[in-house]
Every structure is written in C-alpha cells, then in structure tokens.
Amino acid sequence: MLTIQKFVYLLEDFHYNEFCKQLESVSAALPLKLIKEIRKKLPEFDTHEGLCTKIYGSFKEKQNFNQLSSYTFKLSYLVCHNYPNYLHHNIPLIEKMVNDGKIKEANFRADCLLDIAGNVEDFQALVFVLKFKTQQAYLVRDATT
C-alpha cells in the first residue's frame, strides 16, 4: 500500500476537505485527482496499478505515478502547517475499535498511523501507537513484536 493511501485513510473529513482546498489553491490538479480517487474507494484500497490506471489511463506511466504519489505526500505539509494535530483523531477511533472487538481493524489503523506519524514526525501520535502496539503484543503474548 502506498504512503499516500495511508495518509488519506487517516484524514477525517474536515482535514481531507481542507487538504483539497489547499491543493486547489496551489493549482495541484493531479495530486487533487489522486487523493479524490483514493478517497472514493475507502475503506478499501486500490492496487498500485489500479490507481495508476485511474490517474493516467494506463500502467505504462508508473514512474510518473510514483513521483506524483511522493509529491502529493510532500504537499501534506499544507495540512500539517495549519493543523499540527490532524492525526490525533485516530487515537480515540483505535480505542473504540478495540472496545468494540474490532482488533484487526484497530491494528491496521495503528500500523497506518505508525507509518504516517513517523514520516511527518508527529511524536505524540507515535508515542500513543507504540504504547498501543506494546499493549497488543503483551495481550497476545508476542514478546518479539
């Protein structure tokens, strides 16, 4: 799964809409198209090839698509700058999933949050996820994790 897919997956509606507005304001048409295509399919994820085909019409443009994906993620600074805690709404979601018995979904969201929080250096979210992963490993007696 691509980093940009994880990023869009973790955005709540408000921050997603703000990101769209900011991409429009900087005339980033392809990144905007990419995040809209990703958002349409959530909570499912497209394959790398599928997203490339949706954006460029064929998979032959995979190098361009990889650059677009990376560039779009770099543009996430537009959200980070104005909303430094934009990932933190995922914390109560993960806790609620665990309380509802949706352990697999909670672990998946936590893994995505771990990856994105590490990439954008959101240390508060990272601390939460690492504590959560430690607790999960303890509960299933997986000391190596």
mmCIF file of C-alpha atoms in Angstrom:
data_model
loop_
_atom_site.group_PDB
_atom_site.id
_atom_site.type_symbol
_atom_site.label_atom_id
_atom_site.label_comp_id
_atom_site.label_asym_id
_atom_site.label_seq_id
_atom_site.Cartn_x
_atom_site.Cartn_y
_atom_site.Cartn_z
ATOM 1 C CA MET A 1 0.000 0.000 0.000
ATOM 2 C CA LEU A 2 1.222 3.459 -0.853
ATOM 3 C CA THR A 3 2.045 6.027 1.805
ATOM 4 C CA ILE A 4 -0.377 8.499 0.247
ATOM 5 C CA GLN A 5 -3.186 5.954 0.603
ATOM 6 C CA LYS A 6 -2.435 5.574 4.300
ATOM 7 C CA PHE A 7 -2.337 9.345 4.680
ATOM 8 C CA VAL A 8 -5.748 9.840 3.035
ATOM 9 C CA TYR A 9 -7.163 6.910 5.015
ATOM 10 C CA LEU A 10 -6.172 8.587 8.290
ATOM 11 C CA LEU A 11 -7.640 12.001 7.456
ATOM 12 C CA GLU A 12 -11.007 12.884 8.918
ATOM 13 C CA ASP A 13 -13.488 14.668 6.655
ATOM 14 C CA PHE A 14 -12.614 18.173 7.851
ATOM 15 C CA HIS A 15 -8.880 17.781 7.274
ATOM 16 C CA TYR A 16 -9.470 15.992 3.976
ATOM 17 C CA ASN A 17 -11.612 18.887 2.739
ATOM 18 C CA GLU A 18 -9.016 21.399 3.925
ATOM 19 C CA PHE A 19 -6.308 19.474 2.083
ATOM 20 C CA CYS A 20 -8.443 19.513 -1.082
ATOM 21 C CA LYS A 21 -8.951 23.275 -0.779
ATOM 22 C CA GLN A 22 -5.263 23.852 -0.266
ATOM 23 C CA LEU A 23 -4.353 21.683 -3.263
ATOM 24 C CA GLU A 24 -6.804 23.691 -5.360
ATOM 25 C CA SER A 25 -5.285 26.953 -4.117
ATOM 26 C CA VAL A 26 -1.801 25.893 -5.255
ATOM 27 C CA SER A 27 -3.166 24.548 -8.574
ATOM 28 C CA ALA A 28 -2.124 20.965 -7.852
ATOM 29 C CA ALA A 29 -4.641 19.269 -10.164
ATOM 30 C CA LEU A 30 -3.080 15.797 -10.370
ATOM 31 C CA PRO A 31 -2.445 15.467 -6.622
ATOM 32 C CA LEU A 32 -6.049 16.540 -6.062
ATOM 33 C CA LYS A 33 -7.267 13.946 -8.555
ATOM 34 C CA LEU A 34 -5.144 11.300 -6.839
ATOM 35 C CA ILE A 35 -6.477 11.921 -3.337
ATOM 36 C CA LYS A 36 -10.050 12.058 -4.624
ATOM 37 C CA GLU A 37 -9.604 8.688 -6.361
ATOM 38 C CA ILE A 38 -8.135 7.207 -3.185
ATOM 39 C CA ARG A 39 -10.955 8.622 -1.056
ATOM 40 C CA LYS A 40 -13.670 7.208 -3.361
ATOM 41 C CA LYS A 41 -12.604 3.629 -2.669
ATOM 42 C CA LEU A 42 -12.037 3.861 1.102
ATOM 43 C CA PRO A 43 -12.138 1.847 3.321
ATOM 44 C CA GLU A 44 -10.882 -0.471 0.550
ATOM 45 C CA PHE A 45 -7.611 0.318 -1.215
ATOM 46 C CA ASP A 46 -6.744 0.264 -4.891
ATOM 47 C CA THR A 47 -3.677 -1.542 -6.105
ATOM 48 C CA HIS A 48 -0.715 0.443 -7.303
ATOM 49 C CA GLU A 49 -1.573 -0.497 -10.879
ATOM 50 C CA GLY A 50 -5.246 0.358 -10.409
ATOM 51 C CA LEU A 51 -4.546 3.845 -9.092
ATOM 52 C CA CYS A 52 -2.013 4.495 -11.834
ATOM 53 C CA THR A 53 -4.585 3.491 -14.440
ATOM 54 C CA LYS A 54 -7.228 5.731 -12.877
ATOM 55 C CA ILE A 55 -4.911 8.737 -12.952
ATOM 56 C CA TYR A 56 -3.019 8.266 -16.217
ATOM 57 C CA GLY A 57 -5.193 5.813 -18.149
ATOM 58 C CA SER A 58 -2.569 3.061 -18.247
ATOM 59 C CA PHE A 59 0.087 1.468 -16.076
ATOM 60 C CA LYS A 60 2.847 2.470 -18.501
ATOM 61 C CA GLU A 61 3.238 5.754 -16.607
ATOM 62 C CA LYS A 62 4.256 4.092 -13.343
ATOM 63 C CA GLN A 63 7.372 6.230 -12.841
ATOM 64 C CA ASN A 64 5.272 9.374 -13.225
ATOM 65 C CA PHE A 65 2.694 7.908 -10.863
ATOM 66 C CA ASN A 66 5.341 7.123 -8.232
ATOM 67 C CA GLN A 67 6.612 10.696 -8.478
ATOM 68 C CA LEU A 68 3.051 12.023 -8.224
ATOM 69 C CA SER A 69 2.387 9.901 -5.143
ATOM 70 C CA SER A 70 5.563 11.117 -3.456
ATOM 71 C CA TYR A 71 4.906 14.738 -4.420
ATOM 72 C CA THR A 72 1.320 14.554 -3.137
ATOM 73 C CA PHE A 73 2.526 13.246 0.206
ATOM 74 C CA LYS A 74 5.081 16.071 0.378
ATOM 75 C CA LEU A 75 2.215 18.519 -0.125
ATOM 76 C CA SER A 76 0.711 17.229 3.118
ATOM 77 C CA TYR A 77 2.772 19.936 4.801
ATOM 78 C CA LEU A 78 -0.132 22.204 3.840
ATOM 79 C CA VAL A 79 -2.295 20.366 6.377
ATOM 80 C CA CYS A 80 0.491 19.911 8.941
ATOM 81 C CA HIS A 81 1.268 23.606 8.953
ATOM 82 C CA ASN A 82 -2.265 24.713 9.843
ATOM 83 C CA TYR A 83 -3.390 21.651 11.831
ATOM 84 C CA PRO A 84 -0.424 20.085 13.632
ATOM 85 C CA ASN A 85 -2.629 17.547 15.460
ATOM 86 C CA TYR A 86 -4.571 16.403 12.406
ATOM 87 C CA LEU A 87 -3.712 12.736 13.025
ATOM 88 C CA HIS A 88 -4.786 12.671 16.665
ATOM 89 C CA HIS A 89 -8.463 11.967 15.968
ATOM 90 C CA ASN A 90 -7.334 8.423 15.096
ATOM 91 C CA ILE A 91 -6.400 7.712 18.717
ATOM 92 C CA PRO A 92 -9.980 7.535 20.066
ATOM 93 C CA LEU A 93 -11.000 5.666 16.894
ATOM 94 C CA ILE A 94 -8.421 2.970 17.580
ATOM 95 C CA GLU A 95 -9.509 2.732 21.214
ATOM 96 C CA LYS A 96 -13.177 2.473 20.185
ATOM 97 C CA MET A 97 -12.359 -0.267 17.666
ATOM 98 C CA VAL A 98 -10.605 -2.264 20.367
ATOM 99 C CA ASN A 99 -13.516 -1.781 22.766
ATOM 100 C CA ASP A 100 -15.923 -2.922 20.031
ATOM 101 C CA GLY A 101 -13.853 -6.057 19.451
ATOM 102 C CA LYS A 102 -12.523 -4.951 16.055
ATOM 103 C CA ILE A 103 -8.931 -5.801 16.877
ATOM 104 C CA LYS A 104 -7.824 -6.442 13.291
ATOM 105 C CA GLU A 105 -9.151 -3.065 12.093
ATOM 106 C CA ALA A 106 -7.621 -1.303 15.109
ATOM 107 C CA ASN A 107 -4.229 -2.879 14.440
ATOM 108 C CA PHE A 108 -4.432 -1.919 10.765
ATOM 109 C CA ARG A 109 -5.259 1.709 11.596
ATOM 110 C CA ALA A 110 -2.496 1.719 14.218
ATOM 111 C CA ASP A 111 0.019 0.402 11.662
ATOM 112 C CA CYS A 112 -1.003 3.118 9.201
ATOM 113 C CA LEU A 113 -0.779 5.752 11.931
ATOM 114 C CA LEU A 114 2.643 4.466 12.970
ATOM 115 C CA ASP A 115 3.925 4.811 9.407
ATOM 116 C CA ILE A 116 2.470 8.263 8.738
ATOM 117 C CA ALA A 117 3.251 9.692 12.191
ATOM 118 C CA GLY A 118 6.836 8.551 11.725
ATOM 119 C CA ASN A 119 7.059 10.168 8.300
ATOM 120 C CA VAL A 120 5.630 13.519 9.418
ATOM 121 C CA GLU A 121 7.394 13.378 12.800
ATOM 122 C CA ASP A 122 4.235 13.581 14.918
ATOM 123 C CA PHE A 123 5.872 12.259 18.056
ATOM 124 C CA GLN A 124 2.761 12.424 20.247
ATOM 125 C CA ALA A 125 0.851 10.148 17.864
ATOM 126 C CA LEU A 126 3.920 7.932 17.583
ATOM 127 C CA VAL A 127 4.142 7.512 21.355
ATOM 128 C CA PHE A 128 0.478 6.521 21.523
ATOM 129 C CA VAL A 129 0.807 3.987 18.712
ATOM 130 C CA LEU A 130 3.944 2.446 20.160
ATOM 131 C CA LYS A 131 2.261 2.089 23.556
ATOM 132 C CA PHE A 132 -0.776 0.570 21.849
ATOM 133 C CA LYS A 133 1.373 -1.869 19.844
ATOM 134 C CA THR A 134 3.254 -2.834 23.022
ATOM 135 C CA GLN A 135 -0.011 -3.498 24.823
ATOM 136 C CA GLN A 136 -1.344 -5.531 21.897
ATOM 137 C CA ALA A 137 1.855 -7.587 21.781
ATOM 138 C CA TYR A 138 1.595 -8.228 25.523
ATOM 139 C CA LEU A 139 -2.037 -9.319 25.235
ATOM 140 C CA VAL A 140 -1.304 -11.873 22.517
ATOM 141 C CA ARG A 141 1.956 -12.891 24.200
ATOM 142 C CA ASP A 142 4.118 -11.849 21.253
ATOM 143 C CA ALA A 143 7.182 -10.534 23.066
ATOM 144 C CA THR A 144 9.261 -10.125 19.911
ATOM 145 C CA THR A 145 6.821 -7.565 18.456
#
